[in-house]
Amino acid sequence: MTTYAAPTDDTWFVVKHVLQIDRYSHLEGYDALDEGFFKAILDGVGRFASEVLAPLNQTGDMNGCTRNENGSVTTPPGFKAAYRQWLDAGWAALEGAAEFGGMGLPKIVSTAASEYVLSANQAFETYSGLTNAATAALAASASDELKALYLPRMTTGQWSGTMNLTEPHCGTDLGLLRTKATPNADGTFAISGTKIFITAGEHDLTENIVHLVLARLPDAPAGVRGISLFLVPKFIPDSDGAPGAQNSVSCGSIEHKMGIRGSATCTMNYDGATGWLVGEPHRGLSAMFVMMNSARLGVGQQGLAQAEAAFQNAKAYALDRRQGRALTGPSEPDKPADLLIVHPDVRRVLMEAKVYTEGLRALCLWGGLLVDVAEHSPDATERAEAEDRLALLTPVIKAFGSDKGFETAVNCQQIWGGHGYISENGVDQFVRDARIAMIYEGANAVQAMDLVGRKLGLRGGKTFECFVEDVEGLISNTSSRPELAKISTSLDRAASDVKAAAIWLQRRGAAEPDDLGAGATAFLHMFGVVTLGFMWLRMAEAALSDGAASDQRSGFLTTKLLAAQFYASRILPETASLRAKVEAGSEIMMAMSPCDF
């Protein structure tokens, strides 16, 4: 069986010394976010993840969910009891608004905590993770009446929430959706249609499930401009707000999947179900985007989480399994073979896993901080700049995070050799669970197109330029320090590559749109490499600070510097080949006849 331990020391290092949260006491919730309290949250959720959720991970994978004859769904053994413990501990309410029963803690806290839950048991997290996203969407767009009824129950995890977009004939292209919303005399709407791939669409963990459903009104214009958002509960609340009559919504089937088998992925049938309009008519997609953007940041973190779990177990195996001898001669002559850790290529895999997981952790936590600044800064300029920066980084966090998360899980499985392919050891589950993050909440190719087609042009390109200026500013400030000079030089070359590739795409995009599509994924990876390089230089600089020296073990800080040097020498040079791919254009790939593929 696999094991997991929450990396609380690394989280705190990033929060305290890299992001320097002490500088944000002007933000709501940060003034009370002292070290003892923050660490208590990390330790508490970390223990829950390792002691309660991790032991259920393989159980959920082996048993999956069961759809019963009456259409209800039973979650895997142990999930229901664990969810009750989750609620009783108050962890479900970490980021919820205090006015609705939540703890009202900053996003950076819930970001840190959710990583631990995802690493321990990604399938379990889907039930609460999407509820948080649905709550955010309702808080932003629902009427006061709907907020008063639903948000207190969803914030505390008593009721759960879902996101209903995809239909059998349309996924990414939501303009094709057919689900209908017919007005009722009492101001509600009758929702009819079928939605597929609905995460946690039906289950036995909460007493009610609140579906947020995209549908079309009778007078809706064609395309995405004609989509509205509706709240459709499984049970219609009675006059006291308790779950009342069963609504006309049912789970037609559950999917049998490659991974996250403990998460119920449902086909949901709406047969004139009673729903309430959320926000304005025909503007449902913009209301739903609040939920989608929150989910995309969470999905990027899923890549990090599975990479971290796979890395921990690969490291443990490399320190225990004996195979062959060190190239320089036996490391332990009195033993029949040396440990796997003596082999350079095993170390390469572990080092790559280390720099991706720790780099992505820093990036995701920065994303959580940007959410807090964008939502709570009293300074309008600071809010706008954080919002723009977050918009630029969201496709990178989602797509680069999930791509590298899956890649890392596969590479760590390789360390186990044939034993990693045997299900009883549990390592294969990390690979299978990580795979979905590259697909849902906007497939990664769509994220890449969003980056090159929309985000590079934010504010006339100023958002991207400001980010690059920040990278260059850090390089300038650190290049004269002997311990950081090589890292700075390598990042400087990589930043030059990404600037040149961005200019090339912007010049070519108008004349030859296919060039954008052909180079989008390579550019996103290049941007991701540079963004993590930026985080690694920040971590290396922080590791040399007096504050970190008094707060962290010397071995921890030495390892940070070594990892930053590894990233600079082995990962950052990849931008040169990625730039060549971007600038290769689309001519050759578009020249082949479709039938010749």
PDB file of C-alpha atoms in Angstrom, residues 263-437:
ATOM      1  CA  SER A 263     -15.571   9.894  -7.649  1.00  0.00           C
ATOM      2  CA  ALA A 264     -19.057   9.454  -9.113  1.00  0.00           C
ATOM      3  CA  THR A 265     -18.998  10.686 -12.717  1.00  0.00           C
ATOM      4  CA  CYS A 266     -22.635  10.756 -13.749  1.00  0.00           C
ATOM      5  CA  THR A 267     -25.009  11.143 -16.660  1.00  0.00           C
ATOM      6  CA  MET A 268     -27.703  13.453 -15.315  1.00  0.00           C
ATOM      7  CA  ASN A 269     -31.202  13.536 -16.786  1.00  0.00           C
ATOM      8  CA  TYR A 270     -33.356  16.625 -16.271  1.00  0.00           C
ATOM      9  CA  ASP A 271     -37.035  15.955 -17.007  1.00  0.00           C
ATOM     10  CA  GLY A 272     -38.754  19.252 -16.386  1.00  0.00           C
ATOM     11  CA  ALA A 273     -36.798  19.720 -13.157  1.00  0.00           C
ATOM     12  CA  THR A 274     -37.532  22.871 -11.200  1.00  0.00           C
ATOM     13  CA  GLY A 275     -34.723  25.388 -11.442  1.00  0.00           C
ATOM     14  CA  TRP A 276     -34.014  28.984 -10.480  1.00  0.00           C
ATOM     15  CA  LEU A 277     -32.227  31.490 -12.696  1.00  0.00           C
ATOM     16  CA  VAL A 278     -28.790  32.546 -11.453  1.00  0.00           C
ATOM     17  CA  GLY A 279     -27.744  35.981 -12.659  1.00  0.00           C
ATOM     18  CA  GLU A 280     -29.099  37.548 -15.841  1.00  0.00           C
ATOM     19  CA  PRO A 281     -30.765  35.699 -18.740  1.00  0.00           C
ATOM     20  CA  HIS A 282     -28.390  34.701 -21.566  1.00  0.00           C
ATOM     21  CA  ARG A 283     -25.352  35.534 -19.411  1.00  0.00           C
ATOM     22  CA  GLY A 284     -24.908  32.180 -17.767  1.00  0.00           C
ATOM     23  CA  LEU A 285     -21.506  31.456 -19.202  1.00  0.00           C
ATOM     24  CA  SER A 286     -19.965  34.522 -17.597  1.00  0.00           C
ATOM     25  CA  ALA A 287     -21.549  33.523 -14.268  1.00  0.00           C
ATOM     26  CA  MET A 288     -20.288  29.970 -14.660  1.00  0.00           C
ATOM     27  CA  PHE A 289     -16.782  31.221 -15.490  1.00  0.00           C
ATOM     28  CA  VAL A 290     -16.340  32.108 -11.809  1.00  0.00           C
ATOM     29  CA  MET A 291     -16.733  28.416 -11.062  1.00  0.00           C
ATOM     30  CA  MET A 292     -14.710  27.282 -14.070  1.00  0.00           C
ATOM     31  CA  ASN A 293     -11.722  29.495 -13.278  1.00  0.00           C
ATOM     32  CA  SER A 294     -11.724  28.333  -9.671  1.00  0.00           C
ATOM     33  CA  ALA A 295     -11.913  24.730 -10.888  1.00  0.00           C
ATOM     34  CA  ARG A 296      -9.035  25.258 -13.344  1.00  0.00           C
ATOM     35  CA  LEU A 297      -6.735  26.428 -10.579  1.00  0.00           C
ATOM     36  CA  GLY A 298      -7.796  23.371  -8.607  1.00  0.00           C
ATOM     37  CA  VAL A 299      -7.158  21.037 -11.528  1.00  0.00           C
ATOM     38  CA  GLY A 300      -3.635  22.365 -11.940  1.00  0.00           C
ATOM     39  CA  GLN A 301      -3.154  21.556  -8.283  1.00  0.00           C
ATOM     40  CA  GLN A 302      -4.388  18.017  -8.952  1.00  0.00           C
ATOM     41  CA  GLY A 303      -1.386  17.554 -11.231  1.00  0.00           C
ATOM     42  CA  LEU A 304       0.915  18.760  -8.461  1.00  0.00           C
ATOM     43  CA  ALA A 305      -0.824  16.550  -5.911  1.00  0.00           C
ATOM     44  CA  GLN A 306      -0.513  13.302  -7.847  1.00  0.00           C
ATOM     45  CA  ALA A 307       3.102  14.137  -8.704  1.00  0.00           C
ATOM     46  CA  GLU A 308       3.839  14.697  -5.008  1.00  0.00           C
ATOM     47  CA  ALA A 309       2.243  11.402  -3.966  1.00  0.00           C
ATOM     48  CA  ALA A 310       4.058   9.520  -6.728  1.00  0.00           C
ATOM     49  CA  PHE A 311       7.349  11.223  -5.829  1.00  0.00           C
ATOM     50  CA  GLN A 312       7.083  10.341  -2.147  1.00  0.00           C
ATOM     51  CA  ASN A 313       6.505   6.676  -2.916  1.00  0.00           C
ATOM     52  CA  ALA A 314       9.187   6.512  -5.635  1.00  0.00           C
ATOM     53  CA  LYS A 315      11.704   8.084  -3.254  1.00  0.00           C
ATOM     54  CA  ALA A 316      10.842   5.575  -0.539  1.00  0.00           C
ATOM     55  CA  TYR A 317      11.238   2.695  -2.998  1.00  0.00           C
ATOM     56  CA  ALA A 318      14.592   3.983  -4.280  1.00  0.00           C
ATOM     57  CA  LEU A 319      15.845   4.111  -0.692  1.00  0.00           C
ATOM     58  CA  ASP A 320      14.728   0.541  -0.009  1.00  0.00           C
ATOM     59  CA  ARG A 321      15.040  -1.503  -3.219  1.00  0.00           C
ATOM     60  CA  ARG A 322      18.412  -3.009  -4.125  1.00  0.00           C
ATOM     61  CA  GLN A 323      19.330  -3.508  -7.780  1.00  0.00           C
ATOM     62  CA  GLY A 324      22.767  -3.549  -9.421  1.00  0.00           C
ATOM     63  CA  ARG A 325      25.896  -1.697  -8.416  1.00  0.00           C
ATOM     64  CA  ALA A 326      26.923   1.953  -8.536  1.00  0.00           C
ATOM     65  CA  LEU A 327      28.853   2.865 -11.688  1.00  0.00           C
ATOM     66  CA  THR A 328      31.797   3.984  -9.547  1.00  0.00           C
ATOM     67  CA  GLY A 329      31.923   0.680  -7.686  1.00  0.00           C
ATOM     68  CA  PRO A 330      29.838  -0.968  -4.956  1.00  0.00           C
ATOM     69  CA  SER A 331      28.334   1.547  -2.573  1.00  0.00           C
ATOM     70  CA  GLU A 332      27.742  -1.147   0.024  1.00  0.00           C
ATOM     71  CA  PRO A 333      30.122  -4.056  -0.701  1.00  0.00           C
ATOM     72  CA  ASP A 334      28.748  -6.104   2.174  1.00  0.00           C
ATOM     73  CA  LYS A 335      25.275  -6.131   0.603  1.00  0.00           C
ATOM     74  CA  PRO A 336      24.223  -8.229  -2.403  1.00  0.00           C
ATOM     75  CA  ALA A 337      23.371  -5.055  -4.384  1.00  0.00           C
ATOM     76  CA  ASP A 338      23.238  -1.307  -3.955  1.00  0.00           C
ATOM     77  CA  LEU A 339      20.140   0.760  -3.406  1.00  0.00           C
ATOM     78  CA  LEU A 340      18.428   2.218  -6.473  1.00  0.00           C
ATOM     79  CA  ILE A 341      19.306   5.704  -5.257  1.00  0.00           C
ATOM     80  CA  VAL A 342      22.977   5.238  -6.295  1.00  0.00           C
ATOM     81  CA  HIS A 343      22.089   5.191 -10.000  1.00  0.00           C
ATOM     82  CA  PRO A 344      22.320   8.585 -11.749  1.00  0.00           C
ATOM     83  CA  ASP A 345      19.230   8.050 -13.884  1.00  0.00           C
ATOM     84  CA  VAL A 346      17.132   7.178 -10.844  1.00  0.00           C
ATOM     85  CA  ARG A 347      18.379  10.385  -9.260  1.00  0.00           C
ATOM     86  CA  ARG A 348      17.508  12.262 -12.466  1.00  0.00           C
ATOM     87  CA  VAL A 349      13.898  11.090 -12.211  1.00  0.00           C
ATOM     88  CA  LEU A 350      13.682  11.955  -8.530  1.00  0.00           C
ATOM     89  CA  MET A 351      15.284  15.368  -9.047  1.00  0.00           C
ATOM     90  CA  GLU A 352      12.923  16.196 -11.889  1.00  0.00           C
ATOM     91  CA  ALA A 353      10.007  15.122  -9.710  1.00  0.00           C
ATOM     92  CA  LYS A 354      11.309  17.272  -6.866  1.00  0.00           C
ATOM     93  CA  VAL A 355      11.756  20.438  -8.915  1.00  0.00           C
ATOM     94  CA  TYR A 356       8.378  20.088 -10.616  1.00  0.00           C
ATOM     95  CA  THR A 357       6.431  19.374  -7.429  1.00  0.00           C
ATOM     96  CA  GLU A 358       8.091  22.067  -5.346  1.00  0.00           C
ATOM     97  CA  GLY A 359       8.001  24.558  -8.211  1.00  0.00           C
ATOM     98  CA  LEU A 360       4.326  23.885  -8.906  1.00  0.00           C
ATOM     99  CA  ARG A 361       3.531  24.143  -5.199  1.00  0.00           C
ATOM    100  CA  ALA A 362       5.056  27.610  -5.108  1.00  0.00           C
ATOM    101  CA  LEU A 363       3.159  28.597  -8.252  1.00  0.00           C
ATOM    102  CA  CYS A 364      -0.202  27.320  -6.966  1.00  0.00           C
ATOM    103  CA  LEU A 365       0.254  29.072  -3.640  1.00  0.00           C
ATOM    104  CA  TRP A 366       1.113  32.268  -5.519  1.00  0.00           C
ATOM    105  CA  GLY A 367      -2.110  31.782  -7.458  1.00  0.00           C
ATOM    106  CA  GLY A 368      -4.019  31.566  -4.162  1.00  0.00           C
ATOM    107  CA  LEU A 369      -2.368  34.780  -2.985  1.00  0.00           C
ATOM    108  CA  LEU A 370      -3.304  36.530  -6.237  1.00  0.00           C
ATOM    109  CA  VAL A 371      -6.938  35.505  -5.725  1.00  0.00           C
ATOM    110  CA  ASP A 372      -6.867  37.117  -2.282  1.00  0.00           C
ATOM    111  CA  VAL A 373      -5.308  40.326  -3.609  1.00  0.00           C
ATOM    112  CA  ALA A 374      -7.727  40.513  -6.552  1.00  0.00           C
ATOM    113  CA  GLU A 375     -10.739  40.069  -4.274  1.00  0.00           C
ATOM    114  CA  HIS A 376      -9.757  41.921  -1.115  1.00  0.00           C
ATOM    115  CA  SER A 377      -7.137  44.582  -1.706  1.00  0.00           C
ATOM    116  CA  PRO A 378      -8.408  48.061  -0.781  1.00  0.00           C
ATOM    117  CA  ASP A 379      -6.317  49.446  -3.643  1.00  0.00           C
ATOM    118  CA  ALA A 380      -8.128  49.318  -6.993  1.00  0.00           C
ATOM    119  CA  THR A 381      -4.897  49.289  -8.992  1.00  0.00           C
ATOM    120  CA  GLU A 382      -3.495  46.410  -6.965  1.00  0.00           C
ATOM    121  CA  ARG A 383      -6.742  44.474  -7.430  1.00  0.00           C
ATOM    122  CA  ALA A 384      -6.699  44.988 -11.190  1.00  0.00           C
ATOM    123  CA  GLU A 385      -3.054  44.008 -11.539  1.00  0.00           C
ATOM    124  CA  ALA A 386      -3.583  40.832  -9.499  1.00  0.00           C
ATOM    125  CA  GLU A 387      -6.650  39.930 -11.536  1.00  0.00           C
ATOM    126  CA  ASP A 388      -4.743  40.362 -14.800  1.00  0.00           C
ATOM    127  CA  ARG A 389      -1.757  38.381 -13.521  1.00  0.00           C
ATOM    128  CA  LEU A 390      -4.064  35.582 -12.376  1.00  0.00           C
ATOM    129  CA  ALA A 391      -5.824  35.509 -15.747  1.00  0.00           C
ATOM    130  CA  LEU A 392      -2.454  35.146 -17.485  1.00  0.00           C
ATOM    131  CA  LEU A 393      -1.277  32.374 -15.175  1.00  0.00           C
ATOM    132  CA  THR A 394      -4.498  30.344 -14.934  1.00  0.00           C
ATOM    133  CA  PRO A 395      -4.030  28.380 -18.202  1.00  0.00           C
ATOM    134  CA  VAL A 396      -0.393  27.799 -17.241  1.00  0.00           C
ATOM    135  CA  ILE A 397      -1.275  26.502 -13.774  1.00  0.00           C
ATOM    136  CA  LYS A 398      -4.009  24.282 -15.181  1.00  0.00           C
ATOM    137  CA  ALA A 399      -2.297  22.891 -18.269  1.00  0.00           C
ATOM    138  CA  PHE A 400       1.395  22.951 -17.410  1.00  0.00           C
ATOM    139  CA  GLY A 401       0.608  21.766 -13.886  1.00  0.00           C
ATOM    140  CA  SER A 402      -1.459  18.809 -15.071  1.00  0.00           C
ATOM    141  CA  ASP A 403       0.915  17.928 -17.944  1.00  0.00           C
ATOM    142  CA  LYS A 404       3.931  17.842 -15.646  1.00  0.00           C
ATOM    143  CA  GLY A 405       1.938  16.162 -12.907  1.00  0.00           C
ATOM    144  CA  PHE A 406       1.067  13.256 -15.177  1.00  0.00           C
ATOM    145  CA  GLU A 407       4.581  13.087 -16.615  1.00  0.00           C
ATOM    146  CA  THR A 408       6.047  13.003 -13.116  1.00  0.00           C
ATOM    147  CA  ALA A 409       3.658  10.266 -11.992  1.00  0.00           C
ATOM    148  CA  VAL A 410       4.647   8.135 -15.008  1.00  0.00           C
ATOM    149  CA  ASN A 411       8.364   8.673 -14.407  1.00  0.00           C
ATOM    150  CA  CYS A 412       8.043   7.827 -10.717  1.00  0.00           C
ATOM    151  CA  GLN A 413       6.155   4.658 -11.627  1.00  0.00           C
ATOM    152  CA  GLN A 414       9.173   3.740 -13.765  1.00  0.00           C
ATOM    153  CA  ILE A 415      11.397   3.672 -10.680  1.00  0.00           C
ATOM    154  CA  TRP A 416       9.266   0.838  -9.342  1.00  0.00           C
ATOM    155  CA  GLY A 417       9.838  -1.128 -12.542  1.00  0.00           C
ATOM    156  CA  GLY A 418       7.468  -4.069 -12.974  1.00  0.00           C
ATOM    157  CA  HIS A 419       6.217  -3.639  -9.408  1.00  0.00           C
ATOM    158  CA  GLY A 420       4.868  -0.237 -10.415  1.00  0.00           C
ATOM    159  CA  TYR A 421       2.657  -1.918 -13.004  1.00  0.00           C
ATOM    160  CA  ILE A 422       1.073  -4.257 -10.456  1.00  0.00           C
ATOM    161  CA  SER A 423      -2.123  -2.813  -9.017  1.00  0.00           C
ATOM    162  CA  GLU A 424      -1.684  -4.174  -5.501  1.00  0.00           C
ATOM    163  CA  ASN A 425       1.238  -1.785  -4.952  1.00  0.00           C
ATOM    164  CA  GLY A 426      -0.956   1.214  -5.774  1.00  0.00           C
ATOM    165  CA  VAL A 427       1.581   3.207  -7.792  1.00  0.00           C
ATOM    166  CA  ASP A 428      -0.366   2.803 -11.020  1.00  0.00           C
ATOM    167  CA  GLN A 429      -3.264   4.691  -9.441  1.00  0.00           C
ATOM    168  CA  PHE A 430      -1.252   7.911  -9.312  1.00  0.00           C
ATOM    169  CA  VAL A 431      -0.755   7.677 -13.082  1.00  0.00           C
ATOM    170  CA  ARG A 432      -4.397   6.894 -13.783  1.00  0.00           C
ATOM    171  CA  ASP A 433      -5.762   9.535 -11.418  1.00  0.00           C
ATOM    172  CA  ALA A 434      -3.424  12.205 -12.793  1.00  0.00           C
ATOM    173  CA  ARG A 435      -4.531  11.651 -16.387  1.00  0.00           C
ATOM    174  CA  ILE A 436      -7.962  13.247 -16.090  1.00  0.00           C
ATOM    175  CA  ALA A 437      -6.530  16.611 -15.027  1.00  0.00           C
TER     176      ALA A 437
END
